Amino acid sequence: MEHAAGVEEFPRFETSKMGVWIFLFSEVLLFGGLFATYAVFRSLFLQDFARDHRELDVTLGAINTVVLLCSSLSVALGVASIQRGKTRVLKLCLGITILCGLVFLVIKYFEYSGKFAHGIYPWTSSFFSIYFLMTGIHGLHVLGGLVALSLVLFWAFQGRFSATNYVRVEGTALYWHLVDVVRI
């Protein structure tokens, strides 16, 4: 396919994939900057970070990590299913992924509530400023991923995906995997 200037265009799905990868790269830069900020502040305030880190709920954190890992598995199984034309399995997997994401946010709500109940706020210390910033931005990304997954699920119920048409499913799954990797 050529446009007016005579230059060959990428097929539409290849352009979509490239757009997803560019977006994911920008997200990696964002979180990379946040992790670098954490590393710098941790090196400057090592004792404060070690003390404040003990205030985190390891159990809730571990549960949330497992929940997101399960969601990554379910979305990967959903992509594999639609690649084989199994739309019913895709819908089930997307539903499980969305449920896991919601469970993650509910657990994060209880985790934050526990901190606030103990007088721990973003302005409490450098550690908690960065903690709330990073986990808050991550939570917003989880919320955005849930919106995207819900839209893909809606489209799946409309019959928009098949073994030859699944680039939106795949792109959304890649974003969800990035959200999970950032958590880990």
Coordinates of N, CA and C in Angstrom, one line a residue:
M1 N 0.8 -1.2 0.0 CA 0.0 0.0 0.0 C 0.9 1.2 0.0
E2 N 0.6 2.2 -0.8 CA 1.4 3.4 -0.9 C 0.5 4.6 -0.7
H3 N 1.1 5.7 -0.1 CA 0.4 6.9 0.0 C 0.9 7.9 -1.0
A4 N 0.4 9.1 -1.0 CA 0.6 10.1 -2.0 C 2.1 10.3 -2.4
A5 N 3.0 10.3 -1.4 CA 4.4 10.5 -1.6 C 5.1 9.3 -2.2
G6 N 4.4 8.2 -2.4 CA 5.0 7.1 -3.0 C 5.8 6.2 -2.0
V7 N 5.7 6.4 -0.7 CA 6.4 5.7 0.2 C 5.5 4.6 0.8
E8 N 6.0 3.4 0.8 CA 5.2 2.3 1.3 C 4.9 2.4 2.8
E9 N 3.7 2.2 3.1 CA 3.2 2.3 4.5 C 3.3 0.9 5.2
F10 N 3.5 0.9 6.5 CA 3.4 -0.3 7.2 C 1.9 -0.8 7.2
P11 N 1.7 -2.1 7.3 CA 0.3 -2.5 7.5 C -0.2 -1.9 8.8
R12 N -1.5 -1.7 8.9 CA -2.1 -1.1 10.1 C -1.7 -1.8 11.4
F13 N -1.7 -3.1 11.4 CA -1.5 -3.8 12.7 C 0.0 -3.6 13.1
E14 N 0.9 -3.5 12.1 CA 2.3 -3.3 12.5 C 2.5 -1.9 13.1
T15 N 1.8 -0.9 12.5 CA 1.9 0.4 13.1 C 1.3 0.4 14.5
S16 N 0.2 -0.3 14.7 CA -0.4 -0.4 16.1 C 0.6 -1.0 17.1
K17 N 1.3 -2.1 16.6 CA 2.3 -2.7 17.5 C 3.4 -1.8 17.8
M18 N 3.9 -1.0 16.8 CA 5.0 -0.1 17.1 C 4.5 1.0 18.0
G19 N 3.3 1.5 17.9 CA 2.8 2.5 18.8 C 2.7 2.0 20.3
V20 N 2.3 0.7 20.4 CA 2.3 0.1 21.8 C 3.7 0.0 22.4
W21 N 4.6 -0.4 21.6 CA 6.0 -0.5 22.1 C 6.6 0.8 22.4
I22 N 6.3 1.9 21.6 CA 6.8 3.2 22.0 C 6.2 3.7 23.3
F23 N 4.9 3.5 23.4 CA 4.2 3.8 24.6 C 4.8 3.1 25.8
L24 N 5.0 1.8 25.7 CA 5.6 1.0 26.8 C 7.0 1.5 27.1
F25 N 7.8 1.9 26.1 CA 9.1 2.4 26.4 C 9.0 3.7 27.2
S26 N 8.0 4.6 26.9 CA 7.9 5.8 27.6 C 7.5 5.5 29.1
E27 N 6.7 4.5 29.3 CA 6.4 4.0 30.6 C 7.6 3.5 31.4
V28 N 8.5 2.8 30.7 CA 9.7 2.3 31.3 C 10.6 3.5 31.7
L29 N 10.6 4.5 30.9 CA 11.4 5.7 31.3 C 10.8 6.4 32.5
L30 N 9.5 6.5 32.6 CA 8.8 7.1 33.7 C 9.2 6.3 35.0
F31 N 9.0 5.0 35.0 CA 9.2 4.2 36.2 C 10.7 4.1 36.5
G32 N 11.5 4.1 35.4 CA 13.0 4.1 35.6 C 13.4 5.3 36.4
G33 N 12.8 6.5 36.0 CA 13.2 7.7 36.7 C 12.7 7.6 38.2
L34 N 11.6 7.0 38.4 CA 11.1 6.9 39.8 C 12.0 5.9 40.6
F35 N 12.4 4.8 40.0 CA 13.3 3.9 40.7 C 14.7 4.6 40.9
A36 N 15.2 5.4 40.0 CA 16.4 6.1 40.2 C 16.3 7.1 41.3
T37 N 15.2 7.8 41.4 CA 14.9 8.7 42.5 C 15.0 7.9 43.8
Y38 N 14.3 6.8 43.9 CA 14.3 6.0 45.1 C 15.7 5.6 45.5
A39 N 16.5 5.2 44.5 CA 17.9 4.7 44.8 C 18.7 5.9 45.3
V40 N 18.6 7.1 44.8 CA 19.4 8.2 45.2 C 19.0 8.6 46.6
F41 N 17.7 8.7 46.9 CA 17.2 9.0 48.3 C 17.6 7.9 49.3
R42 N 17.5 6.7 48.9 CA 17.8 5.6 49.8 C 19.3 5.7 50.1
S43 N 20.2 6.0 49.2 CA 21.6 6.1 49.5 C 21.9 7.3 50.4
L44 N 21.1 8.4 50.3 CA 21.3 9.6 51.1 C 20.7 9.4 52.5
F45 N 19.7 8.7 52.6 CA 19.0 8.5 53.9 C 18.8 7.0 54.3
L46 N 19.9 6.3 54.3 CA 19.9 4.9 54.4 C 19.3 4.4 55.7
Q47 N 19.6 5.0 56.8 CA 19.0 4.6 58.1 C 17.5 4.9 58.2
D48 N 17.2 6.1 57.7 CA 15.7 6.4 57.7 C 14.9 5.5 56.8
F49 N 15.5 5.1 55.7 CA 14.8 4.2 54.8 C 14.7 2.8 55.4
A50 N 15.7 2.4 56.1 CA 15.7 1.0 56.7 C 14.7 1.0 57.8
R51 N 14.6 2.1 58.6 CA 13.6 2.2 59.7 C 12.2 2.3 59.1
D52 N 11.9 3.1 58.2 CA 10.6 3.3 57.6 C 10.1 2.1 56.8
H53 N 11.0 1.4 56.2 CA 10.7 0.2 55.4 C 10.0 -0.8 56.3
R54 N 10.4 -0.9 57.6 CA 9.8 -1.9 58.5 C 8.3 -1.6 58.8
E55 N 7.8 -0.4 58.4 CA 6.4 -0.1 58.6 C 5.5 -0.7 57.5
L56 N 6.1 -1.3 56.4 CA 5.4 -1.8 55.3 C 4.8 -3.2 55.7
D57 N 3.7 -3.5 55.2 CA 3.0 -4.8 55.5 C 3.5 -5.8 54.5
V58 N 4.4 -6.7 54.9 CA 5.0 -7.6 54.0 C 4.0 -8.6 53.5
T59 N 3.0 -9.0 54.4 CA 2.0 -10.0 54.0 C 1.1 -9.5 52.9
L60 N 0.6 -8.2 53.1 CA -0.2 -7.6 52.0 C 0.5 -7.4 50.7
G61 N 1.8 -7.0 50.9 CA 2.6 -6.8 49.7 C 2.9 -8.1 48.9
A62 N 3.1 -9.2 49.7 CA 3.3 -10.5 49.0 C 2.0 -11.0 48.3
I63 N 0.9 -10.8 49.0 CA -0.4 -11.2 48.4 C -0.6 -10.4 47.2
N64 N -0.4 -9.1 47.2 CA -0.6 -8.3 46.0 C 0.3 -8.7 44.9
T65 N 1.5 -9.1 45.2 CA 2.4 -9.5 44.1 C 1.9 -10.8 43.5
V66 N 1.5 -11.7 44.3 CA 0.9 -13.0 43.8 C -0.3 -12.7 42.9
V67 N -1.2 -11.8 43.4 CA -2.4 -11.5 42.7 C -2.0 -10.9 41.3
L68 N -1.1 -10.0 41.2 CA -0.7 -9.5 39.9 C 0.0 -10.5 39.0
L69 N 0.8 -11.4 39.6 CA 1.4 -12.5 38.8 C 0.3 -13.4 38.2
C70 N -0.7 -13.7 39.0 CA -1.8 -14.5 38.5 C -2.5 -13.8 37.4
S71 N -2.7 -12.5 37.5 CA -3.3 -11.7 36.5 C -2.5 -11.7 35.2
S72 N -1.2 -11.7 35.3 CA -0.3 -11.7 34.2 C -0.5 -13.1 33.4
L73 N -0.6 -14.1 34.2 CA -0.8 -15.5 33.7 C -2.1 -15.5 32.9
S74 N -3.2 -15.0 33.6 CA -4.5 -15.1 32.9 C -4.6 -14.2 31.6
V75 N -3.9 -13.1 31.6 CA -4.0 -12.3 30.4 C -3.1 -12.9 29.3
A76 N -2.0 -13.6 29.7 CA -1.2 -14.3 28.7 C -2.0 -15.5 28.1
L77 N -2.7 -16.2 29.0 CA -3.5 -17.3 28.5 C -4.6 -16.8 27.6
G78 N -5.1 -15.6 27.9 CA -6.2 -15.0 27.0 C -5.6 -14.7 25.6
V79 N -4.4 -14.1 25.6 CA -3.8 -13.8 24.3 C -3.6 -15.1 23.5
A80 N -3.0 -16.1 24.2 CA -2.8 -17.4 23.5 C -4.1 -18.0 23.0
S81 N -5.2 -17.8 23.8 CA -6.5 -18.4 23.4 C -7.0 -17.7 22.1
I82 N -7.0 -16.4 22.1 CA -7.5 -15.7 20.9 C -6.7 -16.0 19.7
Q83 N -5.4 -16.2 19.9 CA -4.5 -16.6 18.7 C -4.9 -17.9 18.1
R84 N -5.6 -18.8 18.9 CA -6.2 -20.0 18.4 C -7.7 -19.9 18.1
G85 N -8.2 -18.7 18.2 CA -9.6 -18.5 17.8 C -10.6 -18.8 18.9
K86 N -10.1 -19.0 20.2 CA -11.0 -19.4 21.3 C -11.4 -18.1 22.0
T87 N -12.5 -17.5 21.5 CA -13.0 -16.3 22.1 C -13.6 -16.4 23.4
R88 N -14.2 -17.6 23.6 CA -14.9 -17.8 24.9 C -13.8 -17.9 26.1
V89 N -12.7 -18.5 25.8 CA -11.6 -18.6 26.8 C -11.0 -17.2 27.0
L90 N -10.9 -16.4 25.9 CA -10.4 -15.1 26.0 C -11.2 -14.3 27.0
K91 N -12.5 -14.3 26.8 CA -13.4 -13.6 27.7 C -13.2 -14.0 29.2
L92 N -13.1 -15.3 29.4 CA -12.9 -15.8 30.7 C -11.6 -15.3 31.3
C93 N -10.5 -15.4 30.5 CA -9.2 -14.9 31.0 C -9.2 -13.4 31.3
L94 N -9.8 -12.7 30.4 CA -9.9 -11.2 30.6 C -10.7 -10.9 31.9
G95 N -11.8 -11.7 32.1 CA -12.5 -11.5 33.4 C -11.7 -11.8 34.6
I96 N -11.0 -12.9 34.5 CA -10.1 -13.2 35.7 C -9.0 -12.1 35.9
T97 N -8.5 -11.6 34.8 CA -7.4 -10.6 34.9 C -8.0 -9.3 35.5
I98 N -9.2 -8.9 35.1 CA -9.9 -7.8 35.7 C -10.2 -8.0 37.2
L99 N -10.6 -9.1 37.5 CA -10.9 -9.5 38.9 C -9.6 -9.4 39.7
C100 N -8.5 -9.9 39.2 CA -7.3 -9.8 40.0 C -6.8 -8.4 40.1
G101 N -7.0 -7.6 39.1 CA -6.6 -6.1 39.2 C -7.5 -5.4 40.3
L102 N -8.8 -5.8 40.3 CA -9.6 -5.2 41.3 C -9.2 -5.6 42.7
V103 N -8.9 -6.9 42.9 CA -8.4 -7.4 44.2 C -7.2 -6.6 44.6
F104 N -6.2 -6.4 43.7 CA -5.0 -5.7 43.9 C -5.3 -4.3 44.5
L105 N -6.3 -3.6 43.8 CA -6.6 -2.2 44.3 C -7.3 -2.2 45.6
V106 N -8.1 -3.2 45.9 CA -8.8 -3.3 47.2 C -7.7 -3.6 48.3
I107 N -6.8 -4.5 48.1 CA -5.7 -4.7 49.0 C -4.9 -3.4 49.2
K108 N -4.6 -2.7 48.1 CA -3.8 -1.5 48.2 C -4.6 -0.5 49.1
Y109 N -5.9 -0.4 48.9 CA -6.7 0.5 49.7 C -6.6 0.2 51.2
F110 N -6.6 -1.1 51.6 CA -6.5 -1.5 53.0 C -5.0 -1.2 53.5
E111 N -4.1 -1.4 52.6 CA -2.7 -1.1 53.0 C -2.5 0.4 53.3
Y112 N -3.1 1.3 52.4 CA -3.0 2.7 52.6 C -3.8 3.1 53.8
S113 N -5.0 2.5 54.0 CA -5.8 2.9 55.2 C -5.0 2.5 56.5
G114 N -4.3 1.4 56.5 CA -3.5 1.0 57.7 C -2.4 2.1 57.9
K115 N -1.8 2.5 56.9 CA -0.7 3.6 57.1 C -1.4 4.8 57.6
F116 N -2.5 5.3 57.1 CA -3.1 6.5 57.5 C -3.6 6.4 59.0
A117 N -4.1 5.2 59.3 CA -4.6 5.0 60.7 C -3.4 5.1 61.7
H118 N -2.2 4.8 61.2 CA -1.0 4.9 62.1 C -0.3 6.2 62.0
G119 N -0.9 7.1 61.3 CA -0.3 8.5 61.2 C 0.8 8.5 60.1
I120 N 0.8 7.6 59.2 CA 1.9 7.6 58.2 C 1.2 8.2 56.9
Y121 N 1.8 9.3 56.5 CA 1.3 10.0 55.3 C 2.5 10.3 54.4
P122 N 2.2 10.8 53.2 CA 3.3 11.0 52.2 C 4.4 12.0 52.8
W123 N 4.0 12.9 53.6 CA 4.9 13.9 54.1 C 5.6 13.5 55.4
T124 N 5.4 12.2 55.8 CA 6.0 11.7 57.1 C 7.5 11.6 57.0
S125 N 8.0 11.2 55.8 CA 9.4 11.1 55.7 C 9.8 11.0 54.2
S126 N 11.0 11.0 53.9 CA 11.5 10.9 52.5 C 11.0 9.5 51.9
F127 N 11.2 8.5 52.7 CA 10.8 7.1 52.3 C 9.3 7.1 51.9
F128 N 8.5 7.6 52.8 CA 7.1 7.5 52.5 C 6.6 8.5 51.5
S129 N 7.3 9.6 51.3 CA 7.0 10.4 50.1 C 7.2 9.7 48.8
I130 N 8.3 9.0 48.7 CA 8.6 8.2 47.5 C 7.7 7.0 47.4
Y131 N 7.5 6.3 48.5 CA 6.6 5.2 48.6 C 5.2 5.5 48.0
F132 N 4.6 6.5 48.6 CA 3.3 6.9 48.2 C 3.3 7.4 46.7
L133 N 4.3 8.1 46.3 CA 4.4 8.6 44.9 C 4.5 7.4 44.0
M134 N 5.4 6.5 44.2 CA 5.6 5.3 43.3 C 4.4 4.4 43.3
T135 N 3.9 4.0 44.5 CA 2.7 3.1 44.6 C 1.5 3.8 44.1
G136 N 1.3 5.1 44.3 CA 0.2 5.8 43.8 C 0.2 5.9 42.3
I137 N 1.3 6.2 41.7 CA 1.4 6.2 40.2 C 1.2 4.8 39.7
H138 N 1.7 3.8 40.3 CA 1.5 2.4 39.9 C 0.0 2.0 40.0
G139 N -0.6 2.5 41.1 CA -2.1 2.2 41.2 C -2.9 2.8 40.1
L140 N -2.5 4.0 39.7 CA -3.2 4.7 38.6 C -3.0 3.9 37.3
H141 N -1.8 3.3 37.2 CA -1.6 2.5 36.0 C -2.4 1.2 36.0
V142 N -2.5 0.7 37.2 CA -3.4 -0.5 37.3 C -4.8 -0.1 37.0
L143 N -5.3 1.0 37.5 CA -6.6 1.5 37.2 C -6.8 1.7 35.6
G144 N -5.8 2.3 35.0 CA -5.9 2.5 33.6 C -5.9 1.2 32.8
G145 N -5.1 0.2 33.3 CA -5.1 -1.1 32.7 C -6.4 -1.8 32.8
L146 N -7.1 -1.6 34.0 CA -8.4 -2.2 34.2 C -9.4 -1.6 33.2
V147 N -9.3 -0.3 33.0 CA -10.2 0.4 32.0 C -10.0 -0.2 30.6
A148 N -8.7 -0.3 30.2 CA -8.3 -0.9 28.9 C -8.8 -2.3 28.8
L149 N -8.5 -3.1 29.8 CA -8.9 -4.5 29.8 C -10.5 -4.7 29.7
S150 N -11.2 -3.8 30.4 CA -12.6 -3.8 30.3 C -13.1 -3.5 28.9
L151 N -12.5 -2.5 28.3 CA -12.9 -2.2 26.9 C -12.6 -3.4 26.0
V152 N -11.5 -4.0 26.2 CA -11.1 -5.2 25.3 C -12.2 -6.3 25.6
L153 N -12.5 -6.5 26.8 CA -13.5 -7.5 27.2 C -14.9 -7.2 26.5
F154 N -15.3 -5.9 26.5 CA -16.5 -5.4 25.9 C -16.4 -5.8 24.4
W155 N -15.3 -5.4 23.8 CA -15.1 -5.7 22.3 C -15.1 -7.2 22.1
A156 N -14.6 -8.0 23.0 CA -14.6 -9.5 22.8 C -16.1 -10.0 22.8
F157 N -16.9 -9.4 23.7 CA -18.3 -9.8 23.7 C -19.0 -9.4 22.4
Q158 N -18.5 -8.3 21.8 CA -19.1 -7.9 20.5 C -18.6 -8.7 19.3
G159 N -17.6 -9.6 19.6 CA -17.1 -10.5 18.5 C -16.0 -9.8 17.6
R160 N -15.3 -8.8 18.2 CA -14.4 -8.1 17.3 C -13.0 -8.8 17.2
F161 N -12.8 -9.8 17.9 CA -11.5 -10.5 17.9 C -11.6 -11.9 17.3
S162 N -10.5 -12.3 16.7 CA -10.4 -13.6 16.1 C -8.9 -14.1 16.0
A163 N -8.7 -15.2 15.5 CA -7.3 -15.7 15.4 C -6.4 -14.9 14.5
T164 N -7.0 -14.1 13.6 CA -6.3 -13.2 12.8 C -6.4 -11.7 13.1
N165 N -7.2 -11.4 14.1 CA -7.4 -10.0 14.5 C -7.4 -9.9 16.1
Y166 N -6.2 -9.8 16.6 CA -6.1 -9.7 18.1 C -5.1 -8.7 18.6
V167 N -4.7 -7.8 17.7 CA -3.6 -6.9 18.1 C -4.0 -6.0 19.3
R168 N -5.2 -5.6 19.4 CA -5.6 -4.8 20.6 C -5.6 -5.7 21.9
V169 N -5.9 -6.9 21.8 CA -5.8 -7.8 22.9 C -4.3 -7.9 23.3
E170 N -3.5 -8.1 22.4 CA -2.0 -8.3 22.6 C -1.4 -7.0 23.2
G171 N -1.8 -5.9 22.6 CA -1.2 -4.6 23.1 C -1.6 -4.3 24.5
T172 N -2.9 -4.6 24.8 CA -3.4 -4.4 26.2 C -2.7 -5.3 27.1
A173 N -2.5 -6.6 26.7 CA -1.8 -7.5 27.6 C -0.3 -7.1 27.8
L174 N 0.3 -6.6 26.8 CA 1.7 -6.1 27.0 C 1.7 -5.0 28.0
Y175 N 0.8 -4.1 28.0 CA 0.7 -3.0 29.0 C 0.5 -3.6 30.3
W176 N -0.4 -4.6 30.5 CA -0.7 -5.2 31.8 C 0.6 -5.9 32.3
H177 N 1.3 -6.5 31.4 CA 2.6 -7.2 31.9 C 3.5 -6.1 32.4
L178 N 3.6 -5.0 31.7 CA 4.5 -3.9 32.2 C 4.1 -3.5 33.6
V179 N 2.8 -3.3 33.8 CA 2.3 -2.9 35.1 C 2.7 -3.9 36.2
D180 N 2.6 -5.2 35.8 CA 3.0 -6.3 36.7 C 4.5 -6.3 37.0
V181 N 5.3 -6.1 36.0 CA 6.8 -6.0 36.1 C 7.2 -4.9 37.0
V182 N 6.6 -3.7 36.9 CA 6.9 -2.6 37.7 C 6.6 -3.0 39.2
R183 N 5.5 -3.7 39.5 CA 5.2 -4.1 40.8 C 6.3 -5.0 41.4
I184 N 6.8 -5.9 40.6 CA 7.8 -6.8 41.1 C 9.1 -6.1 41.3

